Coordinates of C-alpha atoms in Angstrom, one line a residue:
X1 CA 0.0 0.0 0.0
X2 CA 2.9 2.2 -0.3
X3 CA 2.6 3.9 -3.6
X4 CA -0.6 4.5 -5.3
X5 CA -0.8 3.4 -9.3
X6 CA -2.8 4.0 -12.2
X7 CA -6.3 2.4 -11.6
X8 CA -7.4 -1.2 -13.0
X9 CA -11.1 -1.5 -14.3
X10 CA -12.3 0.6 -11.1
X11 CA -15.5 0.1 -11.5
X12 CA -14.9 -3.9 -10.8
X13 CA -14.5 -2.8 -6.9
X14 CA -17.7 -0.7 -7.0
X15 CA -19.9 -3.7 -8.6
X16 CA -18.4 -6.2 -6.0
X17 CA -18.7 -4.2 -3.0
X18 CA -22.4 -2.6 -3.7
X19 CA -23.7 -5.4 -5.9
X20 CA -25.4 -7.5 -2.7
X21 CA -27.1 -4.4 -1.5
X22 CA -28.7 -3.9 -4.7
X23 CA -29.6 -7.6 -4.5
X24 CA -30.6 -6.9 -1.4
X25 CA -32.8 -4.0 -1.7
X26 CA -34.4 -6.1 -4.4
X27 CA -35.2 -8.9 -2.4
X28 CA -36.6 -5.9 0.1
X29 CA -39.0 -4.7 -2.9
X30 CA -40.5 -8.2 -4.0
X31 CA -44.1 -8.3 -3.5
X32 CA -46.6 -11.5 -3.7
X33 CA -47.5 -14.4 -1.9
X34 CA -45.4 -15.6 1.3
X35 CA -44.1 -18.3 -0.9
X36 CA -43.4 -16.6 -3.7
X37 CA -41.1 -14.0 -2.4
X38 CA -39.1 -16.6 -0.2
X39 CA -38.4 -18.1 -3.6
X40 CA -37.5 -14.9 -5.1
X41 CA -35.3 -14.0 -2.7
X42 CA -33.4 -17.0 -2.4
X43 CA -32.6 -17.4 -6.2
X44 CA -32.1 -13.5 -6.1
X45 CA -29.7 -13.7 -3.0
X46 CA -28.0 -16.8 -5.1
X47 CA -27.8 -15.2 -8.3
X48 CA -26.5 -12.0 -7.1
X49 CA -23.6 -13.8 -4.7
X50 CA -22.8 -15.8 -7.7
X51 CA -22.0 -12.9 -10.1
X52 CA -20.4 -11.1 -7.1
X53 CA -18.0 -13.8 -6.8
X54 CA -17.4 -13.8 -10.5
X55 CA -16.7 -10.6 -10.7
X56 CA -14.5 -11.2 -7.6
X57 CA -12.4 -13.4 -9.8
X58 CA -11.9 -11.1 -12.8
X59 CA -10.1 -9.3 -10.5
X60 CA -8.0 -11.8 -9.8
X61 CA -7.0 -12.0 -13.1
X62 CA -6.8 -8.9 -13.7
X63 CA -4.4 -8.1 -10.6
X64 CA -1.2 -7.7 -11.4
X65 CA 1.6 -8.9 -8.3
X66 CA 4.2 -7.3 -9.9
X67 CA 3.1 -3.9 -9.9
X68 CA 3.2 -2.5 -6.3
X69 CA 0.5 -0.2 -4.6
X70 CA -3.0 0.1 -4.8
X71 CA -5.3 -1.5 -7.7
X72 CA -8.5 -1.1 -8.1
X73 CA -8.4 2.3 -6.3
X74 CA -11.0 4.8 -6.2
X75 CA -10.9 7.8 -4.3
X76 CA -13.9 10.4 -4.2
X77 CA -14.5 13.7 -1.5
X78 CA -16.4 13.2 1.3
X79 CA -15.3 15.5 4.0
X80 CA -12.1 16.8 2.3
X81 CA -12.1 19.6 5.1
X82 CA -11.1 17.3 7.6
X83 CA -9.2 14.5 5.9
X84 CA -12.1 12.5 5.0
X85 CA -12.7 10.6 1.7
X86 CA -14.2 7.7 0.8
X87 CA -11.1 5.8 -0.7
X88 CA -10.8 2.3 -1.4
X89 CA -8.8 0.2 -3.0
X90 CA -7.0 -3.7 -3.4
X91 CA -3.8 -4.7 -2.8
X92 CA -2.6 -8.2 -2.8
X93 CA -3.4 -9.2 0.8
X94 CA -7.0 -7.6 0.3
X95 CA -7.7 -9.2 -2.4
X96 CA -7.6 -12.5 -0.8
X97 CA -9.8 -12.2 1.7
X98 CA -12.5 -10.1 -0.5
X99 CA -12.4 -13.4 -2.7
X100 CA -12.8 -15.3 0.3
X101 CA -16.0 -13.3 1.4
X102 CA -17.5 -13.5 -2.5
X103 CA -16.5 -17.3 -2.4
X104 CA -18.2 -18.1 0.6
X105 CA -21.2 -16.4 0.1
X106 CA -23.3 -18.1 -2.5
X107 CA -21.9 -21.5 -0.7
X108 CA -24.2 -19.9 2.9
X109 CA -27.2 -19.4 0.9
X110 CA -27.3 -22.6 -0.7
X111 CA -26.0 -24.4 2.8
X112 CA -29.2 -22.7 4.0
X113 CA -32.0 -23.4 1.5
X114 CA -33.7 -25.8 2.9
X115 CA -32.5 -25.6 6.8
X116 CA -33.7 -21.6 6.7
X117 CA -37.4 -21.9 6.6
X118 CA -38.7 -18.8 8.4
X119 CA -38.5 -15.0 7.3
X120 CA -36.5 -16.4 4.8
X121 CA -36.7 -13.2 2.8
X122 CA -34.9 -11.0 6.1
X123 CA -32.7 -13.7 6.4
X124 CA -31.4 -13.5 2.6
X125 CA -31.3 -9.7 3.1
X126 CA -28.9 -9.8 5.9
X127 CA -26.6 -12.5 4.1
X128 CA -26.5 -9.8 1.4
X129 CA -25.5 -7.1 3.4
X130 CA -23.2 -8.8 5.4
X131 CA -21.1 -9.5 2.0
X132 CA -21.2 -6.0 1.2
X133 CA -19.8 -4.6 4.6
X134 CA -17.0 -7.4 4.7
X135 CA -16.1 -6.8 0.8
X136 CA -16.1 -3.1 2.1
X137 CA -13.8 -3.5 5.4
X138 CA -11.4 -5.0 3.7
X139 CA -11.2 -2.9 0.9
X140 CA -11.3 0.2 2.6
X141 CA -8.2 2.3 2.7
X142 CA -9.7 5.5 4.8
X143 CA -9.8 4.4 8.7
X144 CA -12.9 5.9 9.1
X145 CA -14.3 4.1 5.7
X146 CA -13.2 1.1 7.3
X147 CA -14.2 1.9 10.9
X148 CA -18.3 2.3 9.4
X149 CA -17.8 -0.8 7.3
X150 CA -16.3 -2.8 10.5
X151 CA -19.3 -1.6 12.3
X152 CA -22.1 -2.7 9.9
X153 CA -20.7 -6.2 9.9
X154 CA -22.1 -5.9 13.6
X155 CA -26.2 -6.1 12.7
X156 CA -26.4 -9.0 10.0
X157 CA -24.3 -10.7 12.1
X158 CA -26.4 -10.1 15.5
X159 CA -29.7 -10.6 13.8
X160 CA -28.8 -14.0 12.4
X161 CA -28.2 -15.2 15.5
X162 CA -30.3 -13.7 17.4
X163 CA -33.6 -14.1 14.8
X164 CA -32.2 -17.8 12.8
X165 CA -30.1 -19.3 15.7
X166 CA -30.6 -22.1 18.3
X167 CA -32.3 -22.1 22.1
X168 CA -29.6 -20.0 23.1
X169 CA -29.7 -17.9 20.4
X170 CA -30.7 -14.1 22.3
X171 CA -28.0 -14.7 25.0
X172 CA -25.4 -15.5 22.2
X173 CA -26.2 -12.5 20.0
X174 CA -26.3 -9.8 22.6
X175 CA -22.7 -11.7 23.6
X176 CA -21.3 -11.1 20.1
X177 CA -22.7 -7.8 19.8
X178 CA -21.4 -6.0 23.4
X179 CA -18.1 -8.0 23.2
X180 CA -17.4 -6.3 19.3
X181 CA -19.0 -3.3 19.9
X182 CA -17.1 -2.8 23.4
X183 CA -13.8 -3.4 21.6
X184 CA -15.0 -1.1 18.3
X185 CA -14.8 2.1 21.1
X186 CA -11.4 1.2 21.2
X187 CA -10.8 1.5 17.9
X188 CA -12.8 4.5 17.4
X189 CA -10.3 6.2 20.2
X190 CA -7.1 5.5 18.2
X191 CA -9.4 6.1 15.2
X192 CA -9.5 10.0 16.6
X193 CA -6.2 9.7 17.9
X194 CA -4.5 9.6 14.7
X195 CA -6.7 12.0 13.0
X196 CA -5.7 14.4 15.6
X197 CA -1.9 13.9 15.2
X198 CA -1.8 14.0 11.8
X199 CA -5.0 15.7 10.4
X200 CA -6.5 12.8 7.8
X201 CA -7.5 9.6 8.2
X202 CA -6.5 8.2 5.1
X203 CA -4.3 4.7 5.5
X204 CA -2.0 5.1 3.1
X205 CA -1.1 8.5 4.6
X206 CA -0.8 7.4 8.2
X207 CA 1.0 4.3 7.4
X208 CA 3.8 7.4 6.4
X209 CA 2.9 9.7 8.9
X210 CA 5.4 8.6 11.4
X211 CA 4.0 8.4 14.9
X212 CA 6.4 8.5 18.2
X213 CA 7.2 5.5 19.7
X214 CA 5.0 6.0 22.9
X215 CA 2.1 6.8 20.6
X216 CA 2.6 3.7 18.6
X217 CA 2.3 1.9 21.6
X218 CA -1.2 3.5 23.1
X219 CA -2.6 3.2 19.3
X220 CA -1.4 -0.6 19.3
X221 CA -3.0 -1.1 22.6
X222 CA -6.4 -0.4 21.0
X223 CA -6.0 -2.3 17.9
X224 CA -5.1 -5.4 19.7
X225 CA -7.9 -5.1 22.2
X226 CA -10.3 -3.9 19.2
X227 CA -9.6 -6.7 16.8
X228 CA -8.3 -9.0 19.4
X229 CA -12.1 -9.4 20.5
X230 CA -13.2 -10.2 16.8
X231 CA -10.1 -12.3 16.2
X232 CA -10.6 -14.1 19.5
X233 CA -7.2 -13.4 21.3
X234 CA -7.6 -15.3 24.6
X235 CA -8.9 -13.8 27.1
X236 CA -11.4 -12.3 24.8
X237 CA -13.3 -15.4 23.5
X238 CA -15.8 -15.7 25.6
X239 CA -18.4 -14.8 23.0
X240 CA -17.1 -17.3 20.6
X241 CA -18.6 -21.0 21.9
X242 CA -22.2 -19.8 22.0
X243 CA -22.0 -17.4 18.8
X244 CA -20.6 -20.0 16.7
X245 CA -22.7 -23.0 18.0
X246 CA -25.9 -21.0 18.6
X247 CA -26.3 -19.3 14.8
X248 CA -27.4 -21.4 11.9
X249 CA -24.9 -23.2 9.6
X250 CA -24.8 -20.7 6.9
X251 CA -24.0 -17.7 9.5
X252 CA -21.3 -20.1 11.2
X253 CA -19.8 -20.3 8.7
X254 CA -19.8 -16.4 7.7
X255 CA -18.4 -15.8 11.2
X256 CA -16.0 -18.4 11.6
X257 CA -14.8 -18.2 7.9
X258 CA -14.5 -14.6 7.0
X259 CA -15.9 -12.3 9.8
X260 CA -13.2 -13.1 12.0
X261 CA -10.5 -12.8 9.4
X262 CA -11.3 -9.0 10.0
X263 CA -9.8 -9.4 13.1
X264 CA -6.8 -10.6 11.6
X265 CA -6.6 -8.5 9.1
X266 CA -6.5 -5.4 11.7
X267 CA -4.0 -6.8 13.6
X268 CA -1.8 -6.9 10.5
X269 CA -2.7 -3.6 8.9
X270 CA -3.2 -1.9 11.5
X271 CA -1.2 -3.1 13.8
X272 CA 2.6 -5.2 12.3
X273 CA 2.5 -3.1 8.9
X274 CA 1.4 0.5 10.3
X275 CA 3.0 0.3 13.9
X276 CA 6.1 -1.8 13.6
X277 CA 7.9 -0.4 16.6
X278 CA 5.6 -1.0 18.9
X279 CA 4.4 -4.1 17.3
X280 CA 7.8 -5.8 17.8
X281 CA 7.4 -4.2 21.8
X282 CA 4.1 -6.2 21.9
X283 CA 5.1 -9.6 20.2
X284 CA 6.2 -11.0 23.3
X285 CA 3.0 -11.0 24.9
X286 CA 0.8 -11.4 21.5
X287 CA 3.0 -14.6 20.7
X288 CA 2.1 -16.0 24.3
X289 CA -1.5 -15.3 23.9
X290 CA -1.5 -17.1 20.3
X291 CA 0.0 -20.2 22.3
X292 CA -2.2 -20.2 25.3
X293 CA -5.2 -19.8 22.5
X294 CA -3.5 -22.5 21.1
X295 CA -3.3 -24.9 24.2
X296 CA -6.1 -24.0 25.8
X297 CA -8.8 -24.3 22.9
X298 CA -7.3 -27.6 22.1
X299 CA -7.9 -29.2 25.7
X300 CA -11.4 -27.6 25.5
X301 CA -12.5 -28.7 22.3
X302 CA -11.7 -32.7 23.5
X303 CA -13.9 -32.1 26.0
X304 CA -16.8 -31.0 24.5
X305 CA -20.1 -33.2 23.7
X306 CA -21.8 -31.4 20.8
X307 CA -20.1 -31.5 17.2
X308 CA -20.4 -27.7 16.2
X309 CA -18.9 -26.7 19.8
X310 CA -15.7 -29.0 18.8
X311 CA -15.1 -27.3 15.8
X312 CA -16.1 -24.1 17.2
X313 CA -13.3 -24.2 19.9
X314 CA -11.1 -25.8 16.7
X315 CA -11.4 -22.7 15.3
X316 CA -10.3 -20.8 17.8
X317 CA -7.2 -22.7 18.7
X318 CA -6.1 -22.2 14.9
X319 CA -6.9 -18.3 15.2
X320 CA -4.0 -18.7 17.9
X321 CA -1.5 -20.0 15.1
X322 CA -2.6 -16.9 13.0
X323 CA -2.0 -14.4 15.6
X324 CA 1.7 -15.8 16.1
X325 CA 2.2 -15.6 12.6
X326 CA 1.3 -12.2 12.3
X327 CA 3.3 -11.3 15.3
X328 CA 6.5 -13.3 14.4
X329 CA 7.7 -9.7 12.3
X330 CA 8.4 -12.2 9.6
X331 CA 7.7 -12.4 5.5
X332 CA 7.7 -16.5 6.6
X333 CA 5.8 -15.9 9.4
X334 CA 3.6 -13.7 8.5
X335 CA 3.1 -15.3 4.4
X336 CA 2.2 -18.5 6.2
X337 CA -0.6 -16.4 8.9
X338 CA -2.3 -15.0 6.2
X339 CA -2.2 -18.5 4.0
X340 CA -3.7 -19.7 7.5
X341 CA -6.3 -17.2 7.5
X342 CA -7.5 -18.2 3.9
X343 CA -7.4 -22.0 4.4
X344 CA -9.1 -22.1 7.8
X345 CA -11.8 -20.0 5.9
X346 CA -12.4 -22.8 4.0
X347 CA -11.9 -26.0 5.8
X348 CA -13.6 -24.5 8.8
X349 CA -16.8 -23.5 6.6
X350 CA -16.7 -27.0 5.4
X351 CA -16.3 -28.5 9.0
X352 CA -19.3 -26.9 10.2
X353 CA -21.4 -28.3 6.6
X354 CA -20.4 -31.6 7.5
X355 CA -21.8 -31.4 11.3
X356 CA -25.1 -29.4 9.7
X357 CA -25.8 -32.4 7.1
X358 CA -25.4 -34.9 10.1
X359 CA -27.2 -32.8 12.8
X360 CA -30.1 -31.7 10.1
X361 CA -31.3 -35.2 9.8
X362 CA -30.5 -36.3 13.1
X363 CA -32.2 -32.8 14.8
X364 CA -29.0 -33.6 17.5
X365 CA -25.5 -32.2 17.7
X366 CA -24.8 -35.0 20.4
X367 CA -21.9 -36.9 20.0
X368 CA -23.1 -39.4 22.3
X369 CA -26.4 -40.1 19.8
X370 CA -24.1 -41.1 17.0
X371 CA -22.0 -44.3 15.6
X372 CA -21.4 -46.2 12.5
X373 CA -22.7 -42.8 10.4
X374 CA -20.4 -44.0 7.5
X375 CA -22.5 -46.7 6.9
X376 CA -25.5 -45.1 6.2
X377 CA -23.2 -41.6 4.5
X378 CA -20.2 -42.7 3.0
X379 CA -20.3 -39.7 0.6
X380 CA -20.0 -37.6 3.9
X381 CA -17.6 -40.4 5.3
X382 CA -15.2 -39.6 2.6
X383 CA -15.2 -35.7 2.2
X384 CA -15.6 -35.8 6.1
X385 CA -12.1 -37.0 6.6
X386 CA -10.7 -34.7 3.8
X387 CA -11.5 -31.8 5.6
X388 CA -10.3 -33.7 9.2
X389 CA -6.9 -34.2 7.7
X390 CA -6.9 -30.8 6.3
X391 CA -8.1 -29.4 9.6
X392 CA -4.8 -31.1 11.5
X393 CA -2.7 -30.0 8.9
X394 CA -1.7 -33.0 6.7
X395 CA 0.6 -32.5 3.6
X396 CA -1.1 -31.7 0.6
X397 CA -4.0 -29.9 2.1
X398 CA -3.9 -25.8 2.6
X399 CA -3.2 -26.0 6.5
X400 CA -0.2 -27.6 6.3
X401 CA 1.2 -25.0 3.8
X402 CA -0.2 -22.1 6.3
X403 CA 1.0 -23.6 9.4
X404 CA 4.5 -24.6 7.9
X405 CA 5.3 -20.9 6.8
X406 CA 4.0 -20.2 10.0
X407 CA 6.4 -22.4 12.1
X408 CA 9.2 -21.1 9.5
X409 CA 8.5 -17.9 10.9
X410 CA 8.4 -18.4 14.3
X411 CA 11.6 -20.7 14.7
X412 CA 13.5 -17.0 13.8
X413 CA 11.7 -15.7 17.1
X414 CA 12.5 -19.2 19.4
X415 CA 13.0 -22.7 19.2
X416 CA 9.8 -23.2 21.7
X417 CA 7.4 -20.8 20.3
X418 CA 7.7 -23.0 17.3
X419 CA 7.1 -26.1 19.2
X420 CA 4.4 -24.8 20.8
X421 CA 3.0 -23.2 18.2
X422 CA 3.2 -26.3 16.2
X423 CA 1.1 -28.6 18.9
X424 CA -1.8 -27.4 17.3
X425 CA -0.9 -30.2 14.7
X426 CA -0.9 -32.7 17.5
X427 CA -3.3 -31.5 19.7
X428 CA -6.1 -30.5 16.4
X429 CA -5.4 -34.8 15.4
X430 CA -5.9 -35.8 19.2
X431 CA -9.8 -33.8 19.0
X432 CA -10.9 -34.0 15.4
X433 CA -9.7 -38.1 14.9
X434 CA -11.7 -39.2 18.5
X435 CA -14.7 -36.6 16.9
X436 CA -14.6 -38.0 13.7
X437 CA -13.8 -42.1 15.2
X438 CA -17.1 -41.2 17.7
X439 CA -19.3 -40.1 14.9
X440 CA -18.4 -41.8 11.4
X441 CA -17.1 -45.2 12.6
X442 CA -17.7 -48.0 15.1
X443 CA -20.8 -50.4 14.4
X444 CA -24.3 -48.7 13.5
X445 CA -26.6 -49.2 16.8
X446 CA -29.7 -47.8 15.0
X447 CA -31.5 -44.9 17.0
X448 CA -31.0 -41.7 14.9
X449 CA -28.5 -43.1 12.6
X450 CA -31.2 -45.5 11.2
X451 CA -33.2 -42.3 9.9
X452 CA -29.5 -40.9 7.9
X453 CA -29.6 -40.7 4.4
X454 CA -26.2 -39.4 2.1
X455 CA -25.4 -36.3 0.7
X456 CA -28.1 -34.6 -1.4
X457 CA -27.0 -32.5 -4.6
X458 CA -27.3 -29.5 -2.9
X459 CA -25.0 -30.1 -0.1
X460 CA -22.4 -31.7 -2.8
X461 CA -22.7 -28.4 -4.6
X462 CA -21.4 -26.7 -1.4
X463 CA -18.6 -29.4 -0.3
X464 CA -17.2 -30.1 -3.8
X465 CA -15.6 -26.5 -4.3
X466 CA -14.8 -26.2 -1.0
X467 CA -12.8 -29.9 -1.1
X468 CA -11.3 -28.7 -4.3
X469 CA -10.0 -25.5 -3.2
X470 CA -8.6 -27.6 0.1
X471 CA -6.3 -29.4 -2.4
X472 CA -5.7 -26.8 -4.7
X473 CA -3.8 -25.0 -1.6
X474 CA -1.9 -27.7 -0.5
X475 CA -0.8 -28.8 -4.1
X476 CA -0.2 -25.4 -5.9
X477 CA 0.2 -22.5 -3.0
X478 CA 2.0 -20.4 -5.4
X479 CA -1.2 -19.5 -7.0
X480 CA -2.2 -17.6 -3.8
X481 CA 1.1 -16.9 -2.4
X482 CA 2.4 -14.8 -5.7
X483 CA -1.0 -12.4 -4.8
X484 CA -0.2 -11.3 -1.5
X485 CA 3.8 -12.1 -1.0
X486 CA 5.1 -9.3 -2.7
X487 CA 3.0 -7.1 -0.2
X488 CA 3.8 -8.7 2.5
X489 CA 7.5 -7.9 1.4
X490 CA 7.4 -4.1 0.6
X491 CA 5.5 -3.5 3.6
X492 CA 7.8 -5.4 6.2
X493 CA 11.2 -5.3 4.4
X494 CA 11.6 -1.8 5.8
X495 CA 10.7 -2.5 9.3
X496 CA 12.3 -6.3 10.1
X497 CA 15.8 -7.3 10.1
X498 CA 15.2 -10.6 8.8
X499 CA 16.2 -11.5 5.5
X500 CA 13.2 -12.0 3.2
X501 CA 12.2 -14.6 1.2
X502 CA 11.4 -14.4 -2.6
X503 CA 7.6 -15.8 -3.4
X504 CA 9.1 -18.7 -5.4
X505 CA 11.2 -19.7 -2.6
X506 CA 8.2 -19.5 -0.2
X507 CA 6.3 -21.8 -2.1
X508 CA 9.2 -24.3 -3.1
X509 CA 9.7 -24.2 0.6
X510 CA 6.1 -25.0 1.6
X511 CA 5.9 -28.1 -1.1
X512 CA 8.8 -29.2 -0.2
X513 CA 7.3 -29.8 3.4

């Protein structure tokens, strides 16, 4: 984000960010019977994610790594006076995780068309919306841009718990909500902060600006707390078990997959790339957060007895690997965080498909209610164990390329933070083999696993791309890696004095693995 270029097919970042609303707002307008405009807005909601993603992927291809700065840029007054503009933009990192977003989208609203059955037609609206304000965060490139755009995330997110979710569902909303909107004040703090020191609140500006040192460190303490809540940093995860498990699949998978990627995507704009001083001040006690989470979600998740509160507490022990990526200072370390962040994206939206297609015909997440399932789903059985493997991170798979670069990174910080780090191999195969053993083998004793039938077409159209983009990580990573590794270079090359890695060595180092 250092030097601004000549724009790429602009209007590209408009259609993809503002697209859903319009779908949206259309899905608002249909008129007719009850049935009628459920159906309407579910093929709406569909065909508008669907060219969204599209679109999303022209982008892609249009994106060019070698060329440094912003693409896709557009800038336009807003409150010039004061600094303000609404400027956005894509760089390589961004990219990523706006194709992520578009990606997962249209795969929630056909996880959801049959298991969503009431106000269907709110429920697609929010979906929409959601895309457009995550699209919108991590484009952004005006803190205050991004500030609104973080902040919008907040009441699709709420309402599809709270409205869609399970018996819990009130209690686990109003959790998500005052835990992210508690740590959004701090963000709004540094937010005024750093347009009071240096009178704009555009990023690429302040990432130039040159704070002092003790200011660094009070605008850090913010971010970390401010993100760290959406991330989860431990201790701030106390929203996580109930949000996660209480929301229906399609919004699960929303939060788990992209939503908290926002966090993480602070933390490293805001926080290694635009603070670097105080970032490396902070690692210390970042890194041992990342390895508690690590640890300590781990030992949790063994011990839980519903299926979506193992993989929700999976999810957060892997968020713990990503924060001690970011936070190793790093190109390794933090290449193989945000490789992380886009593979557990997918293998943890596909995790919580798998338990939805079980608990859906079951009407139980009990672990205890379940044995012999492969029998009766071997369809299931067999993608199942795909994304199990992938989850612990087996060669071959996207999480083992992620949390490679990731242990590459942290072994230039200390021998133990990689070891430590790197448990979440061994710890993630202890929880998600003895899930996967309880559930999908041992001898079918009837009860609810008599009533089981396999995969229909419309879940295979959501597993499928997700399987196929597990492997396409873990076989080819240079494909994603080329995007956002030259970023990741300009950005930190000033601020670390460790020796950087070329993209082709990255990915010949990841393979090799």
């Amino acid at each position: 984000m250092d030097d601004v270029r000549p724009n790429v097919h602009p209007i590209l970042l408009s259609l993809v960010t503002y697209l859903p609303l319009a779908g949206a707002l259309a899905i608002l307008l249909t008129r007719g019977t009850t049935q009628t405009v459920e159906t309407a807005a579910r093929w709406v909601a569909l065909w508008t994610s669907g060219i969204v993603f599209a679109l999303a992927v022209i982008m892609w291809v249009e994106f060019d790594p070698a060329r440094p700065g912003i693409q896709f840029e557009q800038q336009v007054g807003w409150a010039s006076g004061v600094g303000i503009s609404y400027h956005a933009g894509l760089d390589g990192i961004s990219l990523m995780f706006v194709l992520l977003s578009a990606f997962l989208t249209p795969l929630s609203i056909i996880g959801g068309w049959r298991q969503v059955t009431g106000r269907v037609r709110d429920y697609m609206i929010a979906m929409l919306v959601l895309e457009t304000t995550l699209i919108g965060l991590f484009s952004a490139l005006d803190l205050v841009l991004f500030y609104l755009f973080y902040e919008a995330t907040l009441l699709p997110a709420s309402l599809m718990i709270g409205v869609w979710g399970g018996p819990k569902r009130v209690w686990a909303s109003l959790q998500f909500f005052l835990f992210t909107f508690g740590g959004s004040l701090f963000m709004l703090l540094a937010l005024l902060a750093m347009w009071n020191a240096a009178g704009t609140t555009d990023i690429v500006a302040l990432q130039h600006h040159g704070f002092g040192h003790a200011m660094q460190c009070w605008l850090l303490a913010g971010f970390i707390i401010a993100f760290g809540v959406k991330l989860p940093l431990f201790p701030l995860h106390a929203w996580l078990p109930d949000a996660y498990t209480e929301a229906p699949t399609p919004a699960s998978v929303m939060l788990s997959g992209v939503l908290s990627k926002a966090g993480a995507y602070g933390l490293l704009r805001f926080g290694v790339m635009m603070f670097p001083d105080a970032a490396r001040m902070f690692a210390p006690v970042v890194l041992t957060l990342g390895v508690i989470a690590v640890i300590y979600a781990a030992m949790i998740a063994l011990a839980q007895t519903d299926m979506k509160r193992v993989i929700a507490y999976s999810s957060f022990s892997h968020m713990g690997v990503i924060a001690i990526g970011l936070f190793t200072m790093t190109p390794e370390g933090i290449d193989g965080a945000i490789f992380q962040m886009l593979s557990h994206g997918i293998v943890i939206a596909a995790l919580f498909f798998c338990v939805s297609a079980v608990s859906w015909r079951a009407e139980t997440r009990e672990i205890s209610a379940f044995s012999g399932v492969a029998h009766k789903m071997p369809v299931l059985a067999t993608l199942a164990m795909l994304f199990v493997m992938a989850n612990i991170g087996l060669p071959g798979t996207g999480a083992f390329v992620g949390e490679f670069l990731v242990m590459v990174g942290a072994l230039h910080v200390s021998f133990w933070l990689a070891f430590l780090g790197g448990t979440s191999m061994i710890l993630g195969a202890v929880y998600m083999l003895v899930l996967y053993r309880r559930v999908l083998f041992g001898a079918d004793r009837g009860g609810v696993v008599a009533l089981l039938r396999d995969l229909t077409g419309q879940e295979l159209a959501v597993l499928v791309p997700l399987a196929v983009v597990t492997i396409w990580m873990g076989v080819h990573p240079g494909s994603f890696l080329r995007v956002f590794d030259p970023a990741v270079t300009s950005l930190l090359h000033p601020v670390t004095t460790v020796a950087t890695v070329d993209p082709q060595q990255v990915t010949q180092l990841a393979t090799a693995g």
